Coordinates of C-alpha atoms in Angstrom, one line a residue:
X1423 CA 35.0 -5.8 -34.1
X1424 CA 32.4 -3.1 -33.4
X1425 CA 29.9 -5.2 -34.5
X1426 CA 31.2 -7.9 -32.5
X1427 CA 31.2 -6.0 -29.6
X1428 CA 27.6 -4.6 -29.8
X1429 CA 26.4 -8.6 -30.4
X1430 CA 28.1 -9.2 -27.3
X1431 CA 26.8 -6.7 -25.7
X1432 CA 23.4 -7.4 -26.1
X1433 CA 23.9 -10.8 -25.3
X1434 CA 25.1 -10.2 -22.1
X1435 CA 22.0 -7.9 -21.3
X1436 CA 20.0 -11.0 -22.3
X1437 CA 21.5 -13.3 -20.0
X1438 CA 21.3 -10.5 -16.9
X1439 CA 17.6 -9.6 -17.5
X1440 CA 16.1 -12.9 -18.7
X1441 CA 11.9 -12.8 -19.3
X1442 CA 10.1 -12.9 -16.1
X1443 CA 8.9 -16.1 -14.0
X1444 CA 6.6 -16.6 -11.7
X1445 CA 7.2 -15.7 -8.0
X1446 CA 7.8 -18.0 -5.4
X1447 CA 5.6 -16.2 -3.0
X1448 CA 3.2 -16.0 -5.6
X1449 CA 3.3 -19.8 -6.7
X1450 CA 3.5 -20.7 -3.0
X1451 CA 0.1 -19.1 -1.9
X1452 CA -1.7 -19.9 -5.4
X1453 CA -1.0 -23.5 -5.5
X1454 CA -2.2 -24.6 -1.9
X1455 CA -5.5 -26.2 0.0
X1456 CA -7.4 -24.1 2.2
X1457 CA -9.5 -24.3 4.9
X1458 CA -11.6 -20.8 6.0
X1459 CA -14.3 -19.5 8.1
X1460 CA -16.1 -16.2 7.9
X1461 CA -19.4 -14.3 7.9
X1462 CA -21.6 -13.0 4.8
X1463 CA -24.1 -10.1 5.0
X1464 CA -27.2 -10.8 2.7
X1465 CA -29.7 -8.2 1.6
X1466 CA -32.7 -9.5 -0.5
X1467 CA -35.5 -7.5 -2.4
X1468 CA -38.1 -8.7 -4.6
X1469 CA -39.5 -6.1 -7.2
X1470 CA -42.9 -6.1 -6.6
X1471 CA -45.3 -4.5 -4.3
X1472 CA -45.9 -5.3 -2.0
X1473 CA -43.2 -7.5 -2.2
X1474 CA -40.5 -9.2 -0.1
X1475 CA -37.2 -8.0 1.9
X1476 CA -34.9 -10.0 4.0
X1477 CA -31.5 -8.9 5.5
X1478 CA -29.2 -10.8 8.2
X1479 CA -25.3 -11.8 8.6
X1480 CA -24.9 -15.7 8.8
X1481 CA -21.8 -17.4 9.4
X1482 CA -20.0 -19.9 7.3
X1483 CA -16.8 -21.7 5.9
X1484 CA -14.7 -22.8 3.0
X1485 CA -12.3 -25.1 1.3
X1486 CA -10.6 -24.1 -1.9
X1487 CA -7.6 -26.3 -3.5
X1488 CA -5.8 -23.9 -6.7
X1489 CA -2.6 -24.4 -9.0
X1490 CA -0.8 -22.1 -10.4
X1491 CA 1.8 -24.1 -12.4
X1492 CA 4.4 -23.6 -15.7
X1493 CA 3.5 -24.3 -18.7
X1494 CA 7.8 -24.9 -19.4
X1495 CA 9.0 -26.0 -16.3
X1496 CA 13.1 -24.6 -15.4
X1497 CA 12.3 -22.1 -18.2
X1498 CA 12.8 -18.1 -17.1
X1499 CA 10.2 -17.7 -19.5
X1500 CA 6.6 -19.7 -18.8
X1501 CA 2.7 -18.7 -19.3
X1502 CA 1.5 -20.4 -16.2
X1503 CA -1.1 -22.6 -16.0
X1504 CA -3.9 -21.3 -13.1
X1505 CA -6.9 -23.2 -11.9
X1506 CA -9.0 -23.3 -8.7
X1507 CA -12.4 -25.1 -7.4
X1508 CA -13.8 -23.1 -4.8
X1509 CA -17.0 -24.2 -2.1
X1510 CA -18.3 -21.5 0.1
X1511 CA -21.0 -23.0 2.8
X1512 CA -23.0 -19.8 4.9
X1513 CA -26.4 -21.1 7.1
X1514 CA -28.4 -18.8 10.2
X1515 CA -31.1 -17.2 10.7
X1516 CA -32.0 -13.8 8.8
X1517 CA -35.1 -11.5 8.8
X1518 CA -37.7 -11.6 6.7
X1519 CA -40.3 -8.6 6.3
X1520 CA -43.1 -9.7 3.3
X1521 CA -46.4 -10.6 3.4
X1522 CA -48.6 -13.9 3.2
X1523 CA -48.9 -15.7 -0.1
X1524 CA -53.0 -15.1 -0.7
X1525 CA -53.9 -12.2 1.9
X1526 CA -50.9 -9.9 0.8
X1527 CA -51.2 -9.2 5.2
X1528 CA -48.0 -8.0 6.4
X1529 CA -45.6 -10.5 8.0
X1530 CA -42.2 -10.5 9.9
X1531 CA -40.7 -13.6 10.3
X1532 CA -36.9 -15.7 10.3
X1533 CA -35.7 -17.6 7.1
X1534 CA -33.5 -20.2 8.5
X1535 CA -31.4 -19.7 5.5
X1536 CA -28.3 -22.2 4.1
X1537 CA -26.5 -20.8 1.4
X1538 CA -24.4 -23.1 -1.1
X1539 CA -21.5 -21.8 -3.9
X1540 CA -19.1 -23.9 -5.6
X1541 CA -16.9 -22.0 -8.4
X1542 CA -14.4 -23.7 -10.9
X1543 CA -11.8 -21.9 -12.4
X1544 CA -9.1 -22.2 -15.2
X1545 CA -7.1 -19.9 -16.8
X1546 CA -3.4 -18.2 -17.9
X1547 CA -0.8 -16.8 -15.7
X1548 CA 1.4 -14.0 -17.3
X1549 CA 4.7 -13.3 -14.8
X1550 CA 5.0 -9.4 -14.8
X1551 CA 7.6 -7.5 -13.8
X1552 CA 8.0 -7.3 -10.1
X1553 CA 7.3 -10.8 -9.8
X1554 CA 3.6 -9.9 -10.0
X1555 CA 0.9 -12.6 -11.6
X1556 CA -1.8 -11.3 -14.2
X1557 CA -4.4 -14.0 -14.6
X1558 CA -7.3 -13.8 -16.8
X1559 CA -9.3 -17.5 -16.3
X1560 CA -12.8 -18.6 -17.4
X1561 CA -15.4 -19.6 -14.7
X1562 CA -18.1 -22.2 -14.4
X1563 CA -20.2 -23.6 -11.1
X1564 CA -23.4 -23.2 -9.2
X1565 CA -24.6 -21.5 -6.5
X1566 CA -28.1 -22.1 -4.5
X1567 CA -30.2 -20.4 -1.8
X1568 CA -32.7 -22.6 0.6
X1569 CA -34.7 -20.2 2.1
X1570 CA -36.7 -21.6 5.2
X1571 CA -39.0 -18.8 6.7
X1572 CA -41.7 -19.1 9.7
X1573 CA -43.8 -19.5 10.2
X1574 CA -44.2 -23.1 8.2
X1575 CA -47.4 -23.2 5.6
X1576 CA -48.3 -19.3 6.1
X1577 CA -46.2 -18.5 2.9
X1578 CA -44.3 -19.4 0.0
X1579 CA -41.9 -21.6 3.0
X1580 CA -39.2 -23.7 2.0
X1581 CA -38.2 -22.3 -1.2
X1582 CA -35.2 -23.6 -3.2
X1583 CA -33.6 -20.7 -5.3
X1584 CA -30.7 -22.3 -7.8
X1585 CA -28.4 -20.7 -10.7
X1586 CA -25.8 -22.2 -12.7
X1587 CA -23.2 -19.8 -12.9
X1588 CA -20.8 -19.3 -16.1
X1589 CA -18.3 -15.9 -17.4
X1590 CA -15.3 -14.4 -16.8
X1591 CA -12.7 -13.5 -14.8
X1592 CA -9.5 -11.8 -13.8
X1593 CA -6.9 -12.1 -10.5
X1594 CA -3.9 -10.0 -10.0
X1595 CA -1.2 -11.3 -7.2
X1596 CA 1.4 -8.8 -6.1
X1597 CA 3.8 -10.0 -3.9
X1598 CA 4.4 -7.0 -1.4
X1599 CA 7.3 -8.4 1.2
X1600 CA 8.8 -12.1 2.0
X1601 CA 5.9 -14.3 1.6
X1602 CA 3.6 -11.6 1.6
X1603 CA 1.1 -11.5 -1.2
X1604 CA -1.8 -8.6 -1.9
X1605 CA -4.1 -10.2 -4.8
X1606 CA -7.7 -8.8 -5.9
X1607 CA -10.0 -10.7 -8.3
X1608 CA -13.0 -9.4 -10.2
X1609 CA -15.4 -11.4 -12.0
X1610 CA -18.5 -11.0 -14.4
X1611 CA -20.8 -13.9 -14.7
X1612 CA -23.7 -15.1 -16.2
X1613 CA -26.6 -17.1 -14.1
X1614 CA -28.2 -19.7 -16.3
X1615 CA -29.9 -22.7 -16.1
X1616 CA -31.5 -21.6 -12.9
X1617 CA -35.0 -21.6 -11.1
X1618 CA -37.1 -22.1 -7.9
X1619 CA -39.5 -25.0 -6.2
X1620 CA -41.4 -23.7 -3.9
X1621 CA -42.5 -27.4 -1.8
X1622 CA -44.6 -25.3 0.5
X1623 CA -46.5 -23.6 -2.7
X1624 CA -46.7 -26.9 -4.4
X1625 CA -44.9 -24.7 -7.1
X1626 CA -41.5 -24.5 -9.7
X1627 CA -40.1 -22.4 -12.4
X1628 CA -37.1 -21.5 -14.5
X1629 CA -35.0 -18.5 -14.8
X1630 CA -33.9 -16.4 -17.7
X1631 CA -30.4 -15.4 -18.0
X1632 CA -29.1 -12.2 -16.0
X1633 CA -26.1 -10.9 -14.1
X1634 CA -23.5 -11.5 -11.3
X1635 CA -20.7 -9.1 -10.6
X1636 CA -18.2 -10.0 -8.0
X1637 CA -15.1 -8.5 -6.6
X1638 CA -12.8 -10.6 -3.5
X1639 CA -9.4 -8.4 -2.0
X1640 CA -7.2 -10.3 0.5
X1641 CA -3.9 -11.0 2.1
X1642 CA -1.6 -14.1 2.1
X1643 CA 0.9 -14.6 4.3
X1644 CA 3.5 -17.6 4.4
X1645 CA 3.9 -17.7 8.1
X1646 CA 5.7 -20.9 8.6
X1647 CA 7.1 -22.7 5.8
X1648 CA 4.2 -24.2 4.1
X1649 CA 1.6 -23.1 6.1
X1650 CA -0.4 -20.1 4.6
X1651 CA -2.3 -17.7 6.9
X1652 CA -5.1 -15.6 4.5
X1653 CA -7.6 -13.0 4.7
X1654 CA -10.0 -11.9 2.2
X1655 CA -13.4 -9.8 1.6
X1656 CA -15.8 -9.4 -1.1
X1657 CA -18.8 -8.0 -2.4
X1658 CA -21.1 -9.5 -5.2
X1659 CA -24.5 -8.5 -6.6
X1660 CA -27.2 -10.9 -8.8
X1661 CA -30.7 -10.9 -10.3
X1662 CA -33.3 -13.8 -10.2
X1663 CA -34.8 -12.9 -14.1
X1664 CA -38.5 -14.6 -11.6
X1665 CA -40.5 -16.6 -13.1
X1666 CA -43.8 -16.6 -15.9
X1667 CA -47.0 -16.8 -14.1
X1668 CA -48.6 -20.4 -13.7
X1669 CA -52.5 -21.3 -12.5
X1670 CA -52.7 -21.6 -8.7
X1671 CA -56.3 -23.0 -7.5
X1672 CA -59.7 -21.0 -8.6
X1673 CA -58.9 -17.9 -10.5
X1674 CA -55.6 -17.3 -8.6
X1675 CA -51.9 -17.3 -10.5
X1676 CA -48.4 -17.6 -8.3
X1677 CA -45.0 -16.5 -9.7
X1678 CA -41.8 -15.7 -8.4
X1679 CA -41.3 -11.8 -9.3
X1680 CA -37.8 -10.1 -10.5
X1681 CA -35.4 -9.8 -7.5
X1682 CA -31.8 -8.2 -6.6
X1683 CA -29.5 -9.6 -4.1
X1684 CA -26.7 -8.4 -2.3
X1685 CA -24.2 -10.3 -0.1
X1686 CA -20.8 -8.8 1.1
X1687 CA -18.8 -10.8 3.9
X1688 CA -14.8 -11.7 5.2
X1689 CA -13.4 -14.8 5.4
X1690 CA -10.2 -16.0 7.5
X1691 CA -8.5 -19.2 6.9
X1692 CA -5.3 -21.2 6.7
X1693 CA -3.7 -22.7 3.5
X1694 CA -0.7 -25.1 2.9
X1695 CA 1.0 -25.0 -0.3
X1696 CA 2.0 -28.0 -2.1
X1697 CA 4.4 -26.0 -4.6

């Protein structure tokens, strides 16, 4: 009978704690379409003297559609499913503080800049206790830079910077309050594949392989019943690897040097959830 008892007992803690699912908030804000617009801050330096700065905020928007979705569907106990394809469009004017291309002369000008990003994502959702989501995914995409400086033909105008981008990454959602969710993601990536055409140069080049670091906070907010009101800002830092040195005309050689960029920004949007 004791031993009876004690099987029953456990049993009946089973059934009143099962294993954690996802939550609803959760599920709701992570598996949704979503329309934003924001601003980004850029801050360019190439490593070389004497070399090239720029530095502006442009304005921009985005559209994201994610899933986060059971692996077992009506189970208490699923790994979910997470994936995301995210496109982030910024375009103004920035300053530019260089020189000319041959006379190294000091110029300050405006790079009528358009920035492109696109970022897919896929990855594991583990429910946690609390009805928070840990999600470690793998990401993949591309991101590009035209850079558009004045005035035309006096320097290397109308360059086209472009990366493939490829790593990791990890979000955390934490539902703080009825259709309130807190959520932070950080991600390590790799920019390969990439290089520049310079069309005013009559010049190209490829890339080697270096770093991007990103981090993204925000706030999701179910405001009225599918509809999804959002906030979010982030920070990211990458290295161009530049370019080897190539013949340019009479005893002259062009290459792209070693640069850092910075870009922080905010972005506000609305989201509908299809969960």
């Amino acid at each position: 009978m004791k031993a009876l008892s004690v099987g029953m007992t456990l049993a009946a803690c089973l059934a009143v704690r099962p294993a954690q699912a996802a939550s609803p908030a959760v599920s709701a804000a992570e598996t949704s379409i979503n329309l934003s617009v924001g601003v980004m801050n850029t801050q360019y330096h190439e490593n070389l003297t004497p070399g090239d700065d720029e530095s502006g905020t442009t304005p921009g928007f985005g559209v994201s559609i994610g899933a986060l979705l059971p692996t077992h569907p009506g189970y208490a106990a699923s790994v979910d499913i997470y994936s995301a394809l995210i496109y982030n469009f910024d375009a103004g004017n920035i300053g530019y503080s260089g020189h000319y291309l041959v006379s190294g002369a000091p110029l300050t000008a405006t790079d009528h800049s358009v920035f492109n990003r696109v970022e897919a994502r896929l990855g594991l959702g583990f429910p946690l206790i609390g009805g928070a989501e840990s999600i470690p995914f793998l990401a993949a995409g591309y991101q590009a830079w035209n850079r558009n400086i004045d005035p035309k033909g006096a320097i290397g105008t109308d360059e086209f910077y472009h990366s493939g981008l490829f790593g990791l990454g990890y979000k955390l959602d934490v539902p703080i309050g009825a259709g309130f969710v807190a959520f932070g993601t950080g991600e390590v990536l790799a920019l390969a594949g990439g290089g520049i055409t310079a069309n005013g140069a009559n010049f190209s080049g490829g890339f080697g392989v270096t770093p991007e670091e990103r981090v993204e906070l925000g706030l999701n907010d179910a405001v009225s019943g599918r509809f999804h009101l959002f906030a979010t800002a982030f920070w990211e830092h990458f290295n161009y690897a530049g370019t080897r040195p190539q013949s340019y005309g009479y005893n002259y050689y062009l290459y792209e040097p070693f640069s850092t960029t910075t870009q922080f920004g905010a972005n506000f949007g609305i989201g509908y959830s299809f969960n």
